[in-house]
Amino acid sequence: MRLEAKNVSFRYDRRQPWVLENTNLSIESGERLALFAPSGYGKTTLAMLLAGYLEPTRGEVLLDGKNLPKKGVCPVQLIYQHPEKAINPRWRLKKVLEESGEMREEVLDAFGIERAWLDRFPRELSGGELQRFCVARALMSGADFLICDEISTMLDVITQAQIWNVVLDEAKNRNMGIIAVTHNKHLANRIADRVYDLSKQEYL
Amino acid sequence: MKQKNETLLEIHDLSVSFRMYDGGLEQKELQVISDLHLTVRPGEIVAVAGSSGSGKSLLASAILGILPSNATVRGHLHYKGQQLTPEIQSRLRGREIALVPQSVAFLDPLMKVGKQVDGHKKPYPTEKRRGLFKRFALPEKTESLYPFQLSGGMARRVLVSTALISDAELIIADEPTPGMSLDQALEALQMFREMADAGKAVILITHDIDLAFEFADRVAVFYAGTTVETAPAADFRKGADALRHPYSKALWRALPQNGFQPIDGFQPYAGELPKGCLFAPRCPHATEECRCQIPPIRETGDGEVRCFHAS
């Protein structure tokens, strides 16, 4: 499978400046790409375009040559930087996971999600634990591509290593493609095969 | 490190607990910080590292006196030799002690950011703020934008400016760098370093510990609401073998550039803490003693550690 952004440009409306202009990017199943750029270059906007949360103003986002499906679970899943903002605060975590489809025990085990956590509310868990749920939720949907927008920036380095090791294992087993937005050069080298600099529009 | 004896902030045996409802009208006390130690001297940056939920941000709130009303603070909390009381805290807050808040949601969404950085009644000249924005590579028109028009990294730089513009003696920076690019993060840390070199003190709470090692004088490592180790930053630059506590070593080894090897398990919850050493359930060297007794903090070399087995 191939996910690509073709000459994608985006702005919020006609009076606003372009956030992205003629951006091209493509990634195959099983590939891991790190997205690098100073703040304000549209990394998060590109992540949202690729996952279908925003429509490009010009250009197109294609999955195997077709537009992203408008119905059902999107095969491109986005994971955000702040898990506490990506989970319904009034749902118990069991419901959060069930929303994405069938709860698979092996995913829970892989992320070290303790069964007791399922009956808790999001505010009763730490950021690192909630982020595990966000990643598990994305994986349970059977996604083909995972877009990780600074998913470990707010976490301590041990939790960061725990989560990324599971994500990389799962990605390998399922031949998933990963796009990871990060500012950390060392982390990018650990997790990605290629690094793309959005400010220069070139591979490093 | 210049004025060895003089301390600006001294914290001993600090504990913070929250009163919570526990079903019906039953209330319980949930202790979230226990036996915490930290000293800060003028001229130094003390980095605070540790897992999410280890009480780092609560410490900042306790120093500033901005904890919610159901919180109880016990222990010594001395600033310039004086116990911090709510009255003193409210006088120092924003003047002598400045905070860089953790979340960009702390910016007022309805106020242009230039005006927010200037502060109430605009105590500092516009030039000072423009100088700060320039160093942070924020375009001049940023001052007339609202927070929602900024990217995450820009908002972060604006937040840091709100503290750097003040003449505070002590700056508590709670996660000032996430979302910034490496250059911007280095610039922010360099500015904290210059403040410290000018005789101010900085508490730098951060997960970007590899950057903190380079700029800080000392590093305090927190775990489950207590200090497990305080060490010169130089020891962290040397590597895991120079560190004292097994948790500090684990942090160092989990860095992407140092192996990316996590340890198993999770930090215990407040309210479900183990009886002995808080780290014992995840510690490879834990013995019977560790499981029954909480180790006291003790000095080793030029640092402090809370472990029976550390040398």
Short mmCIF file of C-alpha atoms in Angstrom, two decimals:
data_model
loop_
_atom_site.label_atom_id
_atom_site.label_comp_id
_atom_site.label_asym_id
_atom_site.label_seq_id
_atom_site.Cartn_x
_atom_site.Cartn_y
_atom_site.Cartn_z
CA MET A 1 0.00 0.00 0.00
CA ARG A 2 1.11 3.56 -0.55
CA LEU A 3 0.03 6.74 1.18
CA GLU A 4 0.93 9.94 -0.63
CA ALA A 5 0.40 13.66 -0.52
CA LYS A 6 0.44 15.07 -4.07
CA ASN A 7 1.12 18.80 -4.48
CA VAL A 8 -0.80 19.47 -1.32
CA SER A 9 -1.43 23.09 -0.36
CA PHE A 10 -3.50 24.25 2.55
CA ARG A 11 -4.79 27.50 4.01
CA TYR A 12 -7.66 28.15 6.41
CA ASP A 13 -9.32 30.69 4.14
CA ARG A 14 -8.58 32.94 1.21
CA ARG A 15 -7.37 35.85 3.32
CA GLN A 16 -4.95 33.69 5.33
CA PRO A 17 -1.39 32.80 4.32
CA TRP A 18 -0.58 29.31 3.05
CA VAL A 19 0.30 26.87 5.83
CA LEU A 20 1.57 24.31 3.32
CA GLU A 21 2.38 24.85 -0.34
CA ASN A 22 2.93 22.15 -2.96
CA THR A 23 4.02 19.55 -0.45
CA ASN A 24 4.82 16.08 -1.73
CA LEU A 25 5.34 13.04 0.42
CA SER A 26 4.92 9.35 -0.08
CA ILE A 27 5.32 6.30 2.12
CA GLU A 28 4.88 2.57 1.52
CA SER A 29 3.57 -0.10 3.89
CA GLY A 30 6.27 -1.18 6.30
CA GLU A 31 8.23 2.05 5.91
CA ARG A 32 8.98 4.39 8.77
CA LEU A 33 9.40 8.08 8.09
CA ALA A 34 10.25 10.86 10.54
CA LEU A 35 8.93 14.33 9.80
CA PHE A 36 11.21 17.11 10.90
CA ALA A 37 10.83 20.93 10.78
CA PRO A 38 10.95 23.97 13.05
CA SER A 39 7.65 24.88 14.69
CA GLY A 40 5.17 26.67 12.46
CA TYR A 41 6.06 24.84 9.24
CA GLY A 42 2.83 22.89 9.16
CA LYS A 43 3.86 19.49 10.50
CA THR A 44 0.64 19.03 12.45
CA THR A 45 -1.42 20.37 9.54
CA LEU A 46 0.19 17.83 7.23
CA ALA A 47 -0.49 15.07 9.77
CA MET A 48 -4.17 16.06 9.87
CA LEU A 49 -4.39 16.20 6.08
CA LEU A 50 -2.85 12.74 5.74
CA ALA A 51 -5.30 11.27 8.25
CA GLY A 52 -8.30 12.90 6.57
CA TYR A 53 -9.15 15.38 9.35
CA LEU A 54 -8.60 18.30 6.96
CA GLU A 55 -9.23 18.60 3.22
CA PRO A 56 -6.38 20.01 1.15
CA THR A 57 -7.14 23.38 -0.48
CA ARG A 58 -5.26 22.19 -3.55
CA GLY A 59 -3.72 18.85 -4.41
CA GLU A 60 -4.77 15.49 -3.02
CA VAL A 61 -4.07 12.86 -0.41
CA LEU A 62 -4.18 9.38 -1.91
CA LEU A 63 -4.17 5.89 -0.46
CA ASP A 64 -3.25 3.44 -3.22
CA GLY A 65 -4.25 6.06 -5.78
CA LYS A 66 -7.70 6.61 -4.26
CA ASN A 67 -9.05 9.28 -1.92
CA LEU A 68 -9.33 8.32 1.75
CA PRO A 69 -12.67 6.61 2.50
CA LYS A 70 -15.28 9.00 3.89
CA LYS A 71 -17.15 6.29 5.78
CA GLY A 72 -16.07 3.73 8.36
CA VAL A 73 -12.79 3.53 10.22
CA CYS A 74 -10.05 5.41 8.40
CA PRO A 75 -7.11 3.15 7.51
CA VAL A 76 -4.82 6.08 8.31
CA GLN A 77 -4.93 6.74 12.05
CA LEU A 78 -3.60 9.85 13.77
CA ILE A 79 -2.26 9.85 17.33
CA TYR A 80 -1.96 13.23 19.03
CA GLN A 81 0.56 14.81 21.36
CA HIS A 82 -1.89 15.32 24.23
CA PRO A 83 -3.74 12.09 25.05
CA GLU A 84 -5.90 13.84 27.65
CA LYS A 85 -7.40 15.95 24.87
CA ALA A 86 -8.01 12.99 22.56
CA ILE A 87 -10.14 10.91 24.91
CA ASN A 88 -13.71 11.58 26.00
CA PRO A 89 -13.25 12.63 29.66
CA ARG A 90 -16.64 11.19 30.64
CA TRP A 91 -16.13 7.71 29.25
CA ARG A 92 -14.49 4.89 31.13
CA LEU A 93 -11.43 3.64 29.27
CA LYS A 94 -13.13 0.38 28.38
CA LYS A 95 -15.65 2.33 26.31
CA VAL A 96 -12.85 4.37 24.75
CA LEU A 97 -11.26 1.18 23.44
CA GLU A 98 -14.52 -0.46 22.42
CA GLU A 99 -15.37 2.50 20.22
CA SER A 100 -12.63 1.46 17.81
CA GLY A 101 -14.00 -2.03 17.33
CA GLU A 102 -13.18 -5.38 18.77
CA MET A 103 -11.04 -5.31 21.90
CA ARG A 104 -8.07 -7.56 21.28
CA GLU A 105 -6.36 -8.97 24.34
CA GLU A 106 -2.98 -9.24 22.66
CA VAL A 107 -2.88 -5.50 22.00
CA LEU A 108 -3.68 -4.80 25.65
CA ASP A 109 -0.93 -7.15 26.71
CA ALA A 110 1.57 -5.68 24.30
CA PHE A 111 1.03 -2.22 25.79
CA GLY A 112 1.03 -3.46 29.37
CA ILE A 113 -2.49 -2.11 29.87
CA GLU A 114 -3.66 -3.45 33.20
CA ARG A 115 -7.23 -4.72 33.23
CA ALA A 116 -8.03 -2.60 36.32
CA TRP A 117 -7.43 0.56 34.25
CA LEU A 118 -10.35 -0.28 31.97
CA ASP A 119 -12.85 0.69 34.66
CA ARG A 120 -11.22 4.05 35.36
CA PHE A 121 -11.93 7.47 33.99
CA PRO A 122 -9.23 9.25 31.94
CA ARG A 123 -8.43 11.74 34.73
CA GLU A 124 -7.47 8.83 36.97
CA LEU A 125 -4.55 7.82 34.77
CA SER A 126 -1.25 9.56 33.98
CA GLY A 127 -0.35 10.93 30.55
CA GLY A 128 1.86 7.96 29.73
CA GLU A 129 -0.88 5.47 30.55
CA LEU A 130 -3.48 7.39 28.55
CA GLN A 131 -1.16 7.55 25.56
CA ARG A 132 -0.98 3.74 25.64
CA PHE A 133 -4.77 3.70 25.24
CA CYS A 134 -4.61 6.15 22.34
CA VAL A 135 -2.06 4.01 20.54
CA ALA A 136 -3.91 0.78 21.36
CA ARG A 137 -7.16 2.32 20.09
CA ALA A 138 -5.51 3.21 16.79
CA LEU A 139 -3.99 -0.26 16.41
CA MET A 140 -7.22 -2.12 17.21
CA SER A 141 -8.95 -0.47 14.29
CA GLY A 142 -6.64 -2.42 11.99
CA ALA A 143 -4.99 0.69 10.59
CA ASP A 144 -2.57 0.41 7.67
CA PHE A 145 -0.77 3.65 8.41
CA LEU A 146 -0.09 5.34 11.72
CA ILE A 147 0.66 9.07 11.96
CA CYS A 148 2.30 9.87 15.28
CA ASP A 149 2.29 13.61 15.99
CA GLU A 150 4.86 14.04 18.78
CA ILE A 151 3.24 11.21 20.71
CA SER A 152 6.01 10.93 23.28
CA THR A 153 6.99 14.59 23.75
CA MET A 154 5.08 14.94 27.02
CA LEU A 155 6.26 11.59 28.40
CA ASP A 156 9.30 10.65 30.43
CA VAL A 157 12.03 8.83 28.56
CA ILE A 158 11.28 5.40 30.07
CA THR A 159 7.61 5.59 29.06
CA GLN A 160 8.69 6.93 25.67
CA ALA A 161 10.93 3.92 25.10
CA GLN A 162 8.21 1.52 26.35
CA ILE A 163 5.58 2.89 23.96
CA TRP A 164 7.82 3.18 20.90
CA ASN A 165 9.21 -0.33 21.31
CA VAL A 166 5.66 -1.73 21.22
CA VAL A 167 4.63 0.46 18.29
CA LEU A 168 7.69 -0.55 16.26
CA ASP A 169 7.10 -4.26 17.02
CA GLU A 170 3.46 -4.06 16.00
CA ALA A 171 4.31 -2.09 12.88
CA LYS A 172 6.78 -4.75 11.87
CA ASN A 173 4.40 -7.65 12.54
CA ARG A 174 1.57 -6.05 10.62
CA ASN A 175 3.63 -4.34 7.93
CA MET A 176 2.22 -0.94 8.88
CA GLY A 177 3.66 2.34 7.63
CA ILE A 178 4.55 4.99 10.22
CA ILE A 179 4.99 8.73 9.92
CA ALA A 180 6.40 10.21 13.12
CA VAL A 181 6.52 13.94 13.79
CA THR A 182 9.33 14.73 16.22
CA HIS A 183 11.83 17.42 17.13
CA ASN A 184 14.21 14.93 18.66
CA LYS A 185 16.96 13.97 16.24
CA HIS A 186 18.07 10.98 18.33
CA LEU A 187 14.52 9.66 18.53
CA ALA A 188 14.07 10.12 14.77
CA ASN A 189 17.21 8.08 14.13
CA ARG A 190 15.95 5.33 16.43
CA ILE A 191 12.49 4.95 14.98
CA ALA A 192 12.70 5.91 11.30
CA ASP A 193 14.39 4.65 8.13
CA ARG A 194 14.14 8.08 6.49
CA VAL A 195 13.89 11.64 7.77
CA TYR A 196 11.99 14.29 5.77
CA ASP A 197 12.66 17.98 6.44
CA LEU A 198 9.43 19.84 5.73
CA SER A 199 11.04 23.31 5.82
CA LYS A 200 13.42 22.39 2.97
CA GLN A 201 11.08 19.82 1.37
CA GLU A 202 13.85 17.26 1.12
CA TYR A 203 14.99 13.97 2.66
CA LEU A 204 17.93 14.23 5.04
CA MET B 1 27.68 26.57 42.60
CA LYS B 2 29.50 29.82 43.35
CA GLN B 3 27.87 30.64 46.66
CA LYS B 4 27.94 27.24 48.24
CA ASN B 5 26.39 28.08 51.59
CA GLU B 6 23.74 30.54 50.70
CA THR B 7 20.49 28.91 49.67
CA LEU B 8 17.61 30.67 48.00
CA LEU B 9 15.04 27.92 48.32
CA GLU B 10 15.20 25.06 50.77
CA ILE B 11 12.65 22.28 50.82
CA HIS B 12 12.71 19.53 53.44
CA ASP B 13 10.32 16.66 54.12
CA LEU B 14 7.69 18.26 51.97
CA SER B 15 4.44 16.39 51.62
CA VAL B 16 1.32 17.31 49.70
CA SER B 17 -1.98 15.51 50.03
CA PHE B 18 -5.43 15.96 48.58
CA ARG B 19 -8.70 15.48 50.43
CA MET B 20 -11.00 13.47 48.23
CA TYR B 21 -14.43 11.91 48.43
CA ASP B 22 -14.26 8.16 48.56
CA GLY B 23 -17.80 7.02 47.92
CA GLY B 24 -20.76 8.73 49.58
CA LEU B 25 -19.73 11.29 52.17
CA GLU B 26 -16.56 9.42 53.19
CA GLN B 27 -13.41 11.46 52.70
CA LYS B 28 -9.86 10.23 52.37
CA GLU B 29 -6.45 11.84 52.20
CA LEU B 30 -4.44 10.98 49.14
CA GLN B 31 -0.75 11.71 49.62
CA VAL B 32 0.87 12.60 46.31
CA ILE B 33 4.23 14.04 47.45
CA SER B 34 6.13 12.59 50.38
CA ASP B 35 9.50 13.41 52.03
CA LEU B 36 10.62 15.58 49.15
CA HIS B 37 13.95 17.40 49.40
CA LEU B 38 15.30 20.12 47.14
CA THR B 39 17.67 23.04 47.62
CA VAL B 40 18.29 25.79 45.11
CA ARG B 41 21.13 28.31 45.38
CA PRO B 42 21.51 31.61 43.59
CA GLY B 43 23.41 31.24 40.32
CA GLU B 44 22.36 27.69 39.54
CA ILE B 45 19.94 25.77 37.38
CA VAL B 46 18.47 22.75 39.10
CA ALA B 47 16.84 20.38 36.65
CA VAL B 48 13.99 18.22 37.92
CA ALA B 49 13.57 14.96 36.01
CA GLY B 50 11.26 12.04 36.60
CA SER B 51 8.26 10.16 35.32
CA SER B 52 4.94 11.74 34.39
CA GLY B 53 2.88 11.96 37.55
CA SER B 54 5.85 11.99 39.92
CA GLY B 55 4.82 15.33 41.42
CA LYS B 56 7.04 17.71 39.47
CA SER B 57 4.32 20.19 38.56
CA LEU B 58 2.72 19.88 42.00
CA LEU B 59 6.03 20.96 43.52
CA ALA B 60 5.92 24.12 41.38
CA SER B 61 2.37 24.83 42.54
CA ALA B 62 3.33 24.20 46.18
CA ILE B 63 6.22 26.70 45.99
CA LEU B 64 3.98 29.33 44.44
CA GLY B 65 1.04 28.55 46.72
CA ILE B 66 -1.40 27.92 43.90
CA LEU B 67 -2.57 24.43 44.84
CA PRO B 68 -6.34 23.87 44.91
CA SER B 69 -8.09 24.37 48.23
CA ASN B 70 -8.45 20.66 48.99
CA ALA B 71 -4.66 20.28 49.15
CA THR B 72 -2.64 20.17 52.37
CA VAL B 73 1.07 21.05 52.39
CA ARG B 74 3.35 19.98 55.25
CA GLY B 75 7.08 20.34 55.80
CA HIS B 76 9.76 23.01 55.45
CA LEU B 77 9.43 25.32 52.51
CA HIS B 78 11.94 28.13 53.05
CA TYR B 79 12.63 31.00 50.69
CA LYS B 80 15.56 33.25 51.68
CA GLY B 81 15.46 31.66 55.12
CA GLN B 82 11.79 32.43 55.66
CA GLN B 83 8.98 29.87 55.82
CA LEU B 84 6.69 30.43 52.84
CA THR B 85 3.21 31.32 54.07
CA PRO B 86 0.22 32.03 51.81
CA GLU B 87 0.67 35.80 52.40
CA ILE B 88 4.36 35.75 51.47
CA GLN B 89 3.65 33.54 48.50
CA SER B 90 1.03 35.88 47.12
CA ARG B 91 3.48 38.80 47.48
CA LEU B 92 6.36 36.97 45.74
CA ARG B 93 4.31 35.34 42.99
CA GLY B 94 4.97 36.94 39.61
CA ARG B 95 7.48 39.36 41.16
CA GLU B 96 10.32 37.48 42.86
CA ILE B 97 9.22 34.01 41.77
CA ALA B 98 8.08 33.58 38.18
CA LEU B 99 6.49 30.53 36.58
CA VAL B 100 6.62 29.24 33.04
CA PRO B 101 3.44 27.13 33.05
CA GLN B 102 3.37 23.66 31.59
CA SER B 103 0.48 24.08 29.21
CA VAL B 104 0.08 26.61 26.42
CA ALA B 105 -3.57 26.68 27.52
CA PHE B 106 -2.39 29.11 30.25
CA LEU B 107 -2.33 31.91 27.68
CA ASP B 108 -5.42 34.11 27.73
CA PRO B 109 -7.26 33.22 24.51
CA LEU B 110 -8.86 36.67 24.24
CA MET B 111 -5.74 38.83 24.65
CA LYS B 112 -3.06 39.61 22.08
CA VAL B 113 0.16 37.91 23.10
CA GLY B 114 2.29 41.07 23.16
CA LYS B 115 0.02 42.54 25.80
CA GLN B 116 0.08 39.29 27.78
CA VAL B 117 3.86 39.20 27.89
CA ASP B 118 3.95 42.84 29.02
CA GLY B 119 1.89 41.89 32.04
CA HIS B 120 -0.48 43.79 34.28
CA LYS B 121 0.06 47.58 34.10
CA LYS B 122 3.03 47.00 31.74
CA PRO B 123 5.94 47.24 34.22
CA TYR B 124 8.64 46.74 31.54
CA PRO B 125 9.43 48.76 28.39
CA THR B 126 8.21 47.48 25.03
CA GLU B 127 11.82 47.27 23.90
CA LYS B 128 12.55 44.55 26.44
CA ARG B 129 9.74 42.38 25.10
CA ARG B 130 10.70 42.99 21.47
CA GLY B 131 14.29 42.02 22.32
CA LEU B 132 13.08 38.72 23.81
CA PHE B 133 10.86 37.96 20.80
CA LYS B 134 13.78 38.70 18.52
CA ARG B 135 16.05 36.26 20.34
CA PHE B 136 13.33 33.65 20.06
CA ALA B 137 13.02 34.32 16.31
CA LEU B 138 9.38 35.33 16.73
CA PRO B 139 8.41 37.72 13.90
CA GLU B 140 7.55 41.26 15.05
CA LYS B 141 3.89 40.88 14.05
CA THR B 142 3.55 38.04 16.58
CA GLU B 143 2.78 40.61 19.30
CA SER B 144 -0.55 41.47 17.70
CA LEU B 145 -1.68 37.86 17.24
CA TYR B 146 -4.04 35.92 19.48
CA PRO B 147 -2.89 32.58 20.97
CA PHE B 148 -5.01 30.47 18.58
CA GLN B 149 -3.07 31.95 15.65
CA LEU B 150 0.25 30.61 16.97
CA SER B 151 1.74 27.18 16.37
CA GLY B 152 2.55 25.05 19.42
CA GLY B 153 6.23 26.00 19.40
CA MET B 154 5.50 29.71 18.99
CA ALA B 155 3.04 29.66 21.90
CA ARG B 156 5.70 27.92 23.98
CA ARG B 157 8.23 30.66 23.22
CA VAL B 158 5.69 33.32 24.15
CA LEU B 159 5.09 31.56 27.49
CA VAL B 160 8.80 31.48 28.25
CA SER B 161 9.01 35.20 27.43
CA THR B 162 6.37 35.97 30.08
CA ALA B 163 8.78 34.73 32.76
CA LEU B 164 12.06 35.99 31.26
CA ILE B 165 10.76 39.56 31.00
CA SER B 166 10.37 39.76 34.78
CA ASP B 167 13.13 40.57 37.26
CA ALA B 168 12.40 37.41 39.24
CA GLU B 169 15.06 35.92 41.54
CA LEU B 170 13.69 32.42 41.02
CA ILE B 171 12.19 31.10 37.81
CA ILE B 172 10.28 27.85 37.86
CA ALA B 173 10.08 26.58 34.30
CA ASP B 174 7.62 23.70 33.99
CA GLU B 175 8.35 21.89 30.72
CA PRO B 176 9.38 24.98 28.77
CA THR B 177 10.70 23.25 25.64
CA PRO B 178 8.29 20.67 24.14
CA GLY B 179 7.15 21.62 20.64
CA MET B 180 10.19 23.83 20.12
CA SER B 181 12.77 22.81 17.55
CA LEU B 182 16.22 21.94 18.85
CA ASP B 183 17.62 25.42 18.01
CA GLN B 184 14.78 27.15 19.82
CA ALA B 185 15.02 24.84 22.81
CA LEU B 186 18.76 25.48 23.04
CA GLU B 187 18.15 29.24 22.81
CA ALA B 188 15.57 29.06 25.62
CA LEU B 189 17.91 27.05 27.81
CA GLN B 190 20.77 29.41 27.01
CA MET B 191 18.62 32.29 28.22
CA PHE B 192 17.92 30.46 31.48
CA ARG B 193 21.66 29.84 31.79
CA GLU B 194 22.34 33.57 31.39
CA MET B 195 19.75 34.38 34.06
CA ALA B 196 21.48 31.93 36.41
CA ASP B 197 24.94 33.29 35.60
CA ALA B 198 23.59 36.74 36.53
CA GLY B 199 22.84 35.43 40.03
CA LYS B 200 19.23 34.31 39.60
CA ALA B 201 18.12 30.73 40.19
CA VAL B 202 16.17 28.44 37.89
CA ILE B 203 14.21 25.26 38.58
CA LEU B 204 13.91 23.49 35.24
CA ILE B 205 11.25 20.78 35.20
CA THR B 206 11.72 18.75 32.05
CA HIS B 207 11.47 15.48 30.13
CA ASP B 208 14.13 16.64 27.69
CA ILE B 209 16.72 15.44 30.14
CA ASP B 210 19.53 15.14 27.61
CA LEU B 211 19.29 18.91 27.01
CA ALA B 212 18.94 19.62 30.73
CA PHE B 213 22.21 17.79 31.50
CA GLU B 214 24.05 20.25 29.29
CA PHE B 215 22.70 23.42 30.89
CA ALA B 216 21.93 22.52 34.51
CA ASP B 217 24.30 22.51 37.47
CA ARG B 218 22.46 19.81 39.38
CA VAL B 219 19.74 17.32 38.56
CA ALA B 220 17.08 16.10 40.99
CA VAL B 221 15.33 12.88 40.04
CA PHE B 222 11.74 12.39 41.24
CA TYR B 223 9.85 9.11 41.43
CA ALA B 224 6.30 8.61 42.73
CA GLY B 225 6.31 11.90 44.63
CA THR B 226 9.71 11.80 46.27
CA THR B 227 13.33 12.68 45.48
CA VAL B 228 15.33 9.54 44.76
CA GLU B 229 18.58 11.23 43.78
CA THR B 230 20.22 14.64 43.49
CA ALA B 231 23.43 14.65 41.50
CA PRO B 232 25.74 17.11 39.76
CA ALA B 233 24.70 17.38 36.10
CA ALA B 234 28.24 16.30 35.22
CA ASP B 235 27.44 12.78 36.53
CA PHE B 236 24.56 12.53 34.07
CA ARG B 237 26.84 13.61 31.26
CA LYS B 238 29.29 10.85 32.25
CA GLY B 239 26.72 8.07 32.03
CA ALA B 240 24.74 5.48 33.95
CA ASP B 241 27.72 4.23 35.96
CA ALA B 242 28.31 7.65 37.53
CA LEU B 243 24.73 7.75 38.84
CA ARG B 244 23.59 6.43 42.19
CA HIS B 245 19.95 5.37 42.07
CA PRO B 246 18.73 2.49 39.87
CA TYR B 247 15.88 4.67 38.59
CA SER B 248 18.28 7.43 37.47
CA LYS B 249 20.34 4.80 35.68
CA ALA B 250 17.17 3.48 34.01
CA LEU B 251 16.28 7.00 32.84
CA TRP B 252 19.70 7.44 31.31
CA ARG B 253 19.53 4.09 29.50
CA ALA B 254 16.08 4.78 28.08
CA LEU B 255 17.28 7.83 26.14
CA PRO B 256 17.13 7.20 22.38
CA GLN B 257 20.85 7.93 22.03
CA ASN B 258 21.79 5.60 24.92
CA GLY B 259 20.13 2.32 24.01
CA PHE B 260 16.39 3.13 24.12
CA GLN B 261 16.02 0.31 26.66
CA PRO B 262 12.98 0.76 28.92
CA ILE B 263 12.56 -1.03 32.25
CA ASP B 264 9.32 -2.95 32.83
CA GLY B 265 6.38 -1.89 34.92
CA PHE B 266 4.82 1.39 36.00
CA GLN B 267 5.18 3.99 38.66
CA PRO B 268 2.83 3.08 41.54
CA TYR B 269 -0.27 5.20 42.14
CA ALA B 270 -0.64 7.56 45.06
CA GLY B 271 -2.86 5.63 47.47
CA GLU B 272 -1.46 2.28 46.30
CA LEU B 273 2.18 2.87 47.19
CA PRO B 274 4.33 -0.06 48.25
CA LYS B 275 5.28 -0.27 51.92
CA GLY B 276 9.04 0.03 51.51
CA CYS B 277 11.13 1.73 48.85
CA LEU B 278 8.78 3.13 46.19
CA PHE B 279 10.97 1.82 43.40
CA ALA B 280 11.42 -1.68 44.85
CA PRO B 281 8.74 -3.39 42.66
CA ARG B 282 10.69 -2.45 39.50
CA CYS B 283 14.19 -2.58 40.92
CA PRO B 284 16.59 -5.37 39.86
CA HIS B 285 18.56 -5.06 43.11
CA ALA B 286 15.65 -4.97 45.58
CA THR B 287 16.08 -7.05 48.73
CA GLU B 288 13.82 -7.89 51.66
CA GLU B 289 14.95 -4.72 53.43
CA CYS B 290 13.86 -2.58 50.46
CA ARG B 291 10.38 -4.10 50.49
CA CYS B 292 9.77 -3.40 54.19
CA GLN B 293 11.43 -0.05 54.85
CA ILE B 294 11.58 3.29 53.11
CA PRO B 295 15.26 4.13 52.69
CA PRO B 296 16.28 7.54 54.10
CA ILE B 297 17.97 10.07 51.87
CA ARG B 298 21.73 10.12 52.44
CA GLU B 299 24.77 11.85 51.03
CA THR B 300 27.15 10.02 48.73
CA GLY B 301 29.99 11.85 47.04
CA ASP B 302 28.67 15.22 45.97
CA GLY B 303 25.10 14.01 45.61
CA GLU B 304 22.24 12.54 47.61
CA VAL B 305 20.45 9.25 47.13
CA ARG B 306 17.47 7.42 48.60
CA CYS B 307 18.60 3.79 48.31
CA PHE B 308 20.02 1.18 50.70
CA HIS B 309 22.29 -0.34 48.09
CA ALA B 310 23.69 2.66 46.25
CA SER B 311 27.38 3.30 46.68
#
